[in-house]
CSV table of C-alpha atoms in Angstrom, one decimal:
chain,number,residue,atom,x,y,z
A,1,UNK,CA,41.3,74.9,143.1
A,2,UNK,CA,42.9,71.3,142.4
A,3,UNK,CA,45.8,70.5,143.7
A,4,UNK,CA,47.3,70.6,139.9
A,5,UNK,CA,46.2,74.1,139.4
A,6,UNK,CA,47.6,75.5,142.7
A,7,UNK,CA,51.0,73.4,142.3
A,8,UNK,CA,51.3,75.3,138.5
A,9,UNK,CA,50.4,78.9,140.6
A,10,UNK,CA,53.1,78.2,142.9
A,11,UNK,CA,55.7,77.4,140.1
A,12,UNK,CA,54.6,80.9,137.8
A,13,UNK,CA,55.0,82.9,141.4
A,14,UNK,CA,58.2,81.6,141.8
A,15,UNK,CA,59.4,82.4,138.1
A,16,UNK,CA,58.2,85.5,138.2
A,17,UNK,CA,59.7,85.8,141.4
A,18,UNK,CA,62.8,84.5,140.3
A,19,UNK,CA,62.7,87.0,136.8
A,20,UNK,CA,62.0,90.0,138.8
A,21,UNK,CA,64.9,89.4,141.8
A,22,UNK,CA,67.3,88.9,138.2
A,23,UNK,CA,66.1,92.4,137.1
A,24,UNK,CA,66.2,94.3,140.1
A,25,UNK,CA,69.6,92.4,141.3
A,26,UNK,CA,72.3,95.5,142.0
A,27,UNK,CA,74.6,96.3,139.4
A,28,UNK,CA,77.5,95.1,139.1
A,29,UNK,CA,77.6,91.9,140.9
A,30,UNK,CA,80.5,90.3,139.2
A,31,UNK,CA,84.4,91.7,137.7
A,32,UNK,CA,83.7,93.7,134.7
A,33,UNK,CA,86.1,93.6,131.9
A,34,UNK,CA,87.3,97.3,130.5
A,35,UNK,CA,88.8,96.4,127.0
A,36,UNK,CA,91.2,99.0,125.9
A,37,UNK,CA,92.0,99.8,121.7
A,38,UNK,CA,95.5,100.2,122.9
A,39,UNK,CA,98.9,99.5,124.0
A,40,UNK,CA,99.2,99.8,128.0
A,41,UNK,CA,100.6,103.1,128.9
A,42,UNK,CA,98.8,104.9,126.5
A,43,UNK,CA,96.6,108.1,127.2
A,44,UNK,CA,93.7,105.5,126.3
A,45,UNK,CA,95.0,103.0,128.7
A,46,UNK,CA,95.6,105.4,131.3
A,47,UNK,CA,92.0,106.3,131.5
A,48,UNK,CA,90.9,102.7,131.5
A,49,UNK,CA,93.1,102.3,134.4
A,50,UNK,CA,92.1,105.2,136.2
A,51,UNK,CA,88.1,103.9,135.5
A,52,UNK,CA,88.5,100.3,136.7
A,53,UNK,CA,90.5,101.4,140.1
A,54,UNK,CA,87.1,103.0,141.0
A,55,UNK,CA,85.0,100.5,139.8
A,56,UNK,CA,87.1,98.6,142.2
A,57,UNK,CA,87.4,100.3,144.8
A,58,UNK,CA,83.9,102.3,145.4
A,59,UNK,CA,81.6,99.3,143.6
A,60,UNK,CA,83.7,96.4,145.6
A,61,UNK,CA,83.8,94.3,141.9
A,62,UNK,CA,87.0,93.6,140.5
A,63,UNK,CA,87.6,95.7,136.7
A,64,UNK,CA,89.9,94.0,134.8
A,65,UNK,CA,91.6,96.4,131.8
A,66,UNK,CA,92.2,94.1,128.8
A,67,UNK,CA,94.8,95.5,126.2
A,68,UNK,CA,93.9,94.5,122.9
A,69,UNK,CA,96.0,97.0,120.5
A,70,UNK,CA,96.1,96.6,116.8
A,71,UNK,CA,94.6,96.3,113.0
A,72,UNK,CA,93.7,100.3,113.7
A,73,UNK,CA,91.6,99.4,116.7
A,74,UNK,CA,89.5,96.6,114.6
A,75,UNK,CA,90.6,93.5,116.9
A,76,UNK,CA,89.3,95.8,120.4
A,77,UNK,CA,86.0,97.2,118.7
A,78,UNK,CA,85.0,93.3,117.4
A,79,UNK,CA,85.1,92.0,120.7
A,80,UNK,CA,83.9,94.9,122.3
A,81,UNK,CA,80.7,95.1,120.0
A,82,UNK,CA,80.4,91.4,120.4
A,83,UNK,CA,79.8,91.2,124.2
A,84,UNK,CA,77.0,90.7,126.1
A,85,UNK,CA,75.0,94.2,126.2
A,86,UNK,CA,75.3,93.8,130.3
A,87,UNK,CA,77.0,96.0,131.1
A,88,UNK,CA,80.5,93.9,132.1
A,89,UNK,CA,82.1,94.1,129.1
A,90,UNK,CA,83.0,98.0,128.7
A,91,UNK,CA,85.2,99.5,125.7
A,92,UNK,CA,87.0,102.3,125.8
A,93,UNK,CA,88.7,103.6,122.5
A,94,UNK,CA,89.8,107.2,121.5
A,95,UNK,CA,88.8,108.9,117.9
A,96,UNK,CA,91.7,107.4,116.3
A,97,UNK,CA,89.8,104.3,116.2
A,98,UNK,CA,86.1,105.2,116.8
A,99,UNK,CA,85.5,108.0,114.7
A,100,UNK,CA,87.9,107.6,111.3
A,101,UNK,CA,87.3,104.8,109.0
A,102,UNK,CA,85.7,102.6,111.6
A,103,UNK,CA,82.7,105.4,111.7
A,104,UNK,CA,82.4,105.7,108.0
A,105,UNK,CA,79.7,102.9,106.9
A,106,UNK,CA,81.0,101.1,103.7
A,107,UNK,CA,84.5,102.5,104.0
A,108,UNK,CA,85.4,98.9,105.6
A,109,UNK,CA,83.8,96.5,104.0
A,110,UNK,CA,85.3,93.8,106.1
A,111,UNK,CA,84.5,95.1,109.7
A,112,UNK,CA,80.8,93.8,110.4
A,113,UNK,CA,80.0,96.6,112.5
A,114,UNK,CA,79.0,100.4,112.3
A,115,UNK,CA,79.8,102.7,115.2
A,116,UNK,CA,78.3,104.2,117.0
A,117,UNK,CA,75.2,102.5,116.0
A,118,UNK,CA,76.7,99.2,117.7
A,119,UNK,CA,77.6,101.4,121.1
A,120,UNK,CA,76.0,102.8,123.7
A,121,UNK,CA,78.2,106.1,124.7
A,122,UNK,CA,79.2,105.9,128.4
A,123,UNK,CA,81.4,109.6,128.6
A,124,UNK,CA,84.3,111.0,127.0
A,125,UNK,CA,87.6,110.3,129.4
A,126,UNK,CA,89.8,112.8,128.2
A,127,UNK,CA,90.3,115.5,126.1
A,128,UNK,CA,93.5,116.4,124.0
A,129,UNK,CA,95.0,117.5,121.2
A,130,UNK,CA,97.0,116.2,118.1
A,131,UNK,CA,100.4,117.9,118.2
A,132,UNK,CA,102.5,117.8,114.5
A,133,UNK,CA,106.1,116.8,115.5
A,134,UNK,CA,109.2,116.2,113.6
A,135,UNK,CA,112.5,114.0,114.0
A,136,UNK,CA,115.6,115.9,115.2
A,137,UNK,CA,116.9,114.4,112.3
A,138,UNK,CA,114.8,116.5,109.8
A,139,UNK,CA,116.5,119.2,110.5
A,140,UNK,CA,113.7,121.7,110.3
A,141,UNK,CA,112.8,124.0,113.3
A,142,UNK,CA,109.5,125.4,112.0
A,143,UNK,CA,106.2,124.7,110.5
A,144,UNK,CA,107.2,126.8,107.2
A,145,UNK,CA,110.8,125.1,107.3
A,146,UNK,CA,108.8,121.7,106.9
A,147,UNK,CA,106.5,122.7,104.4
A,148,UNK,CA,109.2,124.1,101.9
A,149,UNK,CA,111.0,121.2,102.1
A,150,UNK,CA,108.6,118.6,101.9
A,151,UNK,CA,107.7,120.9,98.7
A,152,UNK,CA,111.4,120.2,98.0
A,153,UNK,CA,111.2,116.6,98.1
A,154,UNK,CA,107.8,115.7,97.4
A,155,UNK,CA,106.8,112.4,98.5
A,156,UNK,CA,110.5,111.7,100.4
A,157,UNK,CA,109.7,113.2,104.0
A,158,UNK,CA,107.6,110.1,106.3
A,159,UNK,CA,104.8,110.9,108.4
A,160,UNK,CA,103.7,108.0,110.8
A,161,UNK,CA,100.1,107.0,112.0
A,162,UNK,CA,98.5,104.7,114.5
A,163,UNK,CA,97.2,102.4,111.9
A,164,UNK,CA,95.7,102.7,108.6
A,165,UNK,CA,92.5,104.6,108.6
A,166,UNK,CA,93.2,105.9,112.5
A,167,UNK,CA,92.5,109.6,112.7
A,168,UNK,CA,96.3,109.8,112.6
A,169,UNK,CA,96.0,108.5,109.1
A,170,UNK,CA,92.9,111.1,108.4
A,171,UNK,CA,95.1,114.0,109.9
A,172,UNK,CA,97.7,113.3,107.6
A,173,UNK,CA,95.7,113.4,105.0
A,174,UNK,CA,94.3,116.6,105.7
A,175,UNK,CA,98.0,118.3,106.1
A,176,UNK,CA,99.0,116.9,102.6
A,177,UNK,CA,96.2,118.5,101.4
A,178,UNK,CA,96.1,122.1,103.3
A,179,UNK,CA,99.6,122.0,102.9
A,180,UNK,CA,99.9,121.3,99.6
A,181,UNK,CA,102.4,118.6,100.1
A,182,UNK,CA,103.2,115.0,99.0
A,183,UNK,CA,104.1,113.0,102.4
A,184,UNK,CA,104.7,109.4,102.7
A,185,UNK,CA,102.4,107.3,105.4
A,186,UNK,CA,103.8,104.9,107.2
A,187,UNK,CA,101.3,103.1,109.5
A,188,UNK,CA,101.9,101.2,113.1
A,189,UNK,CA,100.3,99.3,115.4
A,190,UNK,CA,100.0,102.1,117.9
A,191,UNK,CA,101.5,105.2,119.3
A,192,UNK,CA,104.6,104.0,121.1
A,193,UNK,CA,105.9,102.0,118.0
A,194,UNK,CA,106.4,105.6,116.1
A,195,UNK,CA,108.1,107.4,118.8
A,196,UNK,CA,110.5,104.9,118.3
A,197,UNK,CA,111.3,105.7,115.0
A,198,UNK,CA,110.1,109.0,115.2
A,199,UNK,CA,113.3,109.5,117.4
A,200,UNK,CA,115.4,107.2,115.6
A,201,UNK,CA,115.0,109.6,112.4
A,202,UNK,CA,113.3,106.4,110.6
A,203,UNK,CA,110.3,108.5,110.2
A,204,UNK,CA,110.3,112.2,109.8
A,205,UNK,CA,106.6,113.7,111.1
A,206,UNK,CA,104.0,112.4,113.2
A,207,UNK,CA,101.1,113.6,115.1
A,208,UNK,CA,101.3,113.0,118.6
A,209,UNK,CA,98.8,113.0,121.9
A,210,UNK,CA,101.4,113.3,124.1
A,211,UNK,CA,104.1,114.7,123.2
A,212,UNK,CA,104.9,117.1,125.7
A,213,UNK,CA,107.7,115.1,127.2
A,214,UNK,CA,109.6,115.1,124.6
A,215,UNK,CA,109.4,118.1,123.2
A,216,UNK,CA,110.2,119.3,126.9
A,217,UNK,CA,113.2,117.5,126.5
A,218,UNK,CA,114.0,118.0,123.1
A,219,UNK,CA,113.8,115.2,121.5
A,220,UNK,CA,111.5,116.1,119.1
A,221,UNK,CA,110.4,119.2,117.3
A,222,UNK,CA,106.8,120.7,117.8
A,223,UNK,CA,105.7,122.3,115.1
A,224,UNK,CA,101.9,123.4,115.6
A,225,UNK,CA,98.9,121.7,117.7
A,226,UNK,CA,95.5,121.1,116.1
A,227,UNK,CA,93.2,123.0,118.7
A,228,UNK,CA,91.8,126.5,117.9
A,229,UNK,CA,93.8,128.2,120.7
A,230,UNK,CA,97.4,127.1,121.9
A,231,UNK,CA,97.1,124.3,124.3
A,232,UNK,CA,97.5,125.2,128.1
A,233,UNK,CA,100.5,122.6,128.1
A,234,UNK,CA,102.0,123.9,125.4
A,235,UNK,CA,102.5,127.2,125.5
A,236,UNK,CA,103.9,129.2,122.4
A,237,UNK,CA,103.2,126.5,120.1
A,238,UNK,CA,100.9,127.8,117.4
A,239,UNK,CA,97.6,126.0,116.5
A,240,UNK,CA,97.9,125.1,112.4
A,241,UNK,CA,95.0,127.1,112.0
A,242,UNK,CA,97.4,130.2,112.7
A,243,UNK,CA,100.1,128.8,110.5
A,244,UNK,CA,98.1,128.9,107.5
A,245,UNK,CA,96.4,125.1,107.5
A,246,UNK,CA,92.1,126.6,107.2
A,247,UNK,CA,89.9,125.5,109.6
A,248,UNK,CA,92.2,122.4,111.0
A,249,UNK,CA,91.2,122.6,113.9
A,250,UNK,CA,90.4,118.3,115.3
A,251,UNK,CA,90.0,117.7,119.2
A,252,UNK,CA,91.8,114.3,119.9
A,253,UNK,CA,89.5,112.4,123.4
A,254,UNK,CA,89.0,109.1,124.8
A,255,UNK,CA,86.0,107.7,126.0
A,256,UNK,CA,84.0,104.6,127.6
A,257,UNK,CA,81.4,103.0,125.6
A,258,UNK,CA,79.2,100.0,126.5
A,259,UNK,CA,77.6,97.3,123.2
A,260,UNK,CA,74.6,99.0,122.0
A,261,UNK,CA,71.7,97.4,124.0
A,262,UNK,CA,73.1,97.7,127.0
A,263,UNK,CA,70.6,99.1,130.0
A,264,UNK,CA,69.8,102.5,130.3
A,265,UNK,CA,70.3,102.2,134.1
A,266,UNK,CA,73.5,100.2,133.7
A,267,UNK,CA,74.9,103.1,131.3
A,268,UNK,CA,73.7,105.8,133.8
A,269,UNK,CA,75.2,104.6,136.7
A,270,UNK,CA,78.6,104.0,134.8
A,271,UNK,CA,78.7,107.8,133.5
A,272,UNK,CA,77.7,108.6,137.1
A,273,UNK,CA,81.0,106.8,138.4
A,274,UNK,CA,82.7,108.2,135.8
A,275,UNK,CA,81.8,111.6,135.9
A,276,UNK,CA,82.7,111.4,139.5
A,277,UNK,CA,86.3,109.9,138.9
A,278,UNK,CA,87.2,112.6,136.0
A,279,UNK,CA,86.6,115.0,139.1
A,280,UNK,CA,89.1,113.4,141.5
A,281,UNK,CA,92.8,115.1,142.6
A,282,UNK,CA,94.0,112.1,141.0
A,283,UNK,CA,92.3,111.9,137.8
A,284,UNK,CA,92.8,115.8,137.2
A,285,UNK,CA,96.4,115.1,137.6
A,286,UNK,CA,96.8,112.0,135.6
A,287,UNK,CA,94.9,113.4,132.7
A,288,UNK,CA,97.1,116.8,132.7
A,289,UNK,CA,100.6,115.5,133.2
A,290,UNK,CA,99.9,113.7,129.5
A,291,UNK,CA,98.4,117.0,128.3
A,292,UNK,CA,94.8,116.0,128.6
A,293,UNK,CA,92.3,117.7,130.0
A,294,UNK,CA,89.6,115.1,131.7
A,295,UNK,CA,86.3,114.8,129.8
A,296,UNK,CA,82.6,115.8,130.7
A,297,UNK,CA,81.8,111.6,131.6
A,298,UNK,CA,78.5,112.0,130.1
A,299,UNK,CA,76.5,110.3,127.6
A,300,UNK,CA,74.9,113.3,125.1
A,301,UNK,CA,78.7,115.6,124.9
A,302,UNK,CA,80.2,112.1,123.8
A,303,UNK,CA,77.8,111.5,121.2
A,304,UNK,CA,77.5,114.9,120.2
A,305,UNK,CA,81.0,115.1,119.4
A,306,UNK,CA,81.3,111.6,117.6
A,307,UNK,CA,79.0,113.0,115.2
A,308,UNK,CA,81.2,115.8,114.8
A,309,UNK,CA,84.2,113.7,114.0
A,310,UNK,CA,82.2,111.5,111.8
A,311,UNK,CA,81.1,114.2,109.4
A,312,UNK,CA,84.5,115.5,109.7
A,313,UNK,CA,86.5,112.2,108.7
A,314,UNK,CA,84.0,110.8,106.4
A,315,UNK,CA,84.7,114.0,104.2
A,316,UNK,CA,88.4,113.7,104.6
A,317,UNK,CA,87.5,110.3,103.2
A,318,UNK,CA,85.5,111.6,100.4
A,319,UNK,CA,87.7,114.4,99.3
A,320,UNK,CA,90.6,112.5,99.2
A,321,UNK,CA,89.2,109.5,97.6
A,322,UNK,CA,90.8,107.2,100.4
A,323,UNK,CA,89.7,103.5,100.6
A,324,UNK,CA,90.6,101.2,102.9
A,325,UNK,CA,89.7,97.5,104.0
A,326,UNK,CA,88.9,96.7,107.4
């Protein structure tokens, strides 16, 4: 062999050297970034929170949680979608973004992406339910009481969402329509914006993920929860489905999602380290004190129940001939 030939050997060992040390290098080896659909303090954020301390602390690599609330979750699900499928950008959103209008393909025509086709699902975090509260100032102490008078006053009473399109939005939607009642929507950029006025008497309904607190402390009035069963935090307050509302019955959850792509390895060993921090003390007590119960972490029950949502929302869509622009 010339001395040519064995100088080009040498150099194609080495890159294949070099390629194979880059795919078998130990994951992760740098800070991964958690980016959160949310305002911090949030159920959503909480989780994050909870993920990235033991990211931190069992994988010795810095997660960062990146709050990037607003335009119903758009602004958090383009960059999210737009990362690097390496598994160090990391999303994790809830089905008031991921599954409403965001999961129905054509419904926004301006958001360039379709979930979940764009995300690889990590695990649900946490699952909840969506509890129908009203304002002290409405006056009303009942389910029925709200009903007849929003039949009263059709179109006067305000019902709040997390954004236009959000499954807040959907929900709404479907109690105008099992209800029979005209409500007003009034969209915000997140959860703790509403309470505000929920409280304040500026708006008059809203459906709530954690809104234990205050009914605990009355400041608000709960008026049915959207599970099949009463919720083990809630005790005595009715599902709708046993006040009359037929078959509303939609699970509220968060969950960690990586950009479609991303390697089957790297999303393995995430669910792994999640699953194993949803089973913590800590995360068991987190998750419950906001009325959440913490989620399964793995890849197939997340995906199985976006589907679910999907084909729920994207009717809701349909029947009530909503459109929307992303």
């Amino acid at each position: 062999m010339t001395k040519w030939s064995w100088t080009a050997a040498i150099v194609f060992l080495a890159a294949i050297s070099s390629g194979a040390s880059a795919q078998t290098e130990p994951y992760p080896n740098k800070p991964v970034r958690i980016i959160v659909d949310s305002a911090a303090g949030s159920a959503t954020d909480v989780s994050a929170r909870l993920m990235a301390d033991r990211l931190t602390q069992v994988w010795g690599q810095q997660a960062i949680v990146i709050n990037q609330p607003g335009a119903g979750g758009s602004i958090a699900v383009r960059a999210a979608s737009q990362a690097a499928p390496d598994g160090y950008t990391l999303y994790v959103g809830a089905a008031s973004t991921f599954t409403a209008i965001k999961g129905a393909p054509g419904v926004a025509p301006n958001l360039p992406i379709e979930l979940p086709r764009d995300f690889a699902p990590i695990g649900e975090t946490g699952n909840s339910v969506y509890t129908l509260c009203a304002s002290k100032e409405l006056g009303v102490k009942s389910f029925a009481e709200m009903v007849a008078l929003a039949k009263a006053k059709p179109g006067e009473l305000k019902i709040g969402s997390v954004g236009i399109g959000s499954a807040h939005h959907l929900i709404d939607e479907m109690l105008k329509a099992a209800a029979g009642i005209e409500l007003t929507h009034v969209p915000y950029r997140g959860e703790a914006p509403s309470i505000v006025d929920l409280l304040a008497g500026r708006i008059d309904l809203m459906f709530l993920t954690t809104a234990k607190p205050l009914i605990d402390e009355n400041r608000v009035v709960g008026l049915g929860v959207t599970s099949a069963e009463e919720w083990f935090n809630l005790p005595g307050l009715k599902p709708l489905v046993q006040l009359g509302l037929k078959d509303f019955v939609v699970p509220g959850w968060n969950g960690l999602l990586a950009p479609k792509g991303t390697p089957p390895a790297v999303v393995a060993k995430l669910s792994d380290a999640l699953s194993a921090t949803l089973r913590t003390d800590a995360a068991i007590r987190a998750f419950n004190a906001m009325g959440f119960k913490p989620g399964p972490g793995t890849p197939d029950a997340m995906r199985l129940q976006i589907e679910s949502d999907m084909r729920l929302f994207t009717t809701v869509i349909r029947e009530r001939n909503l459109k929307f622009d992303g």
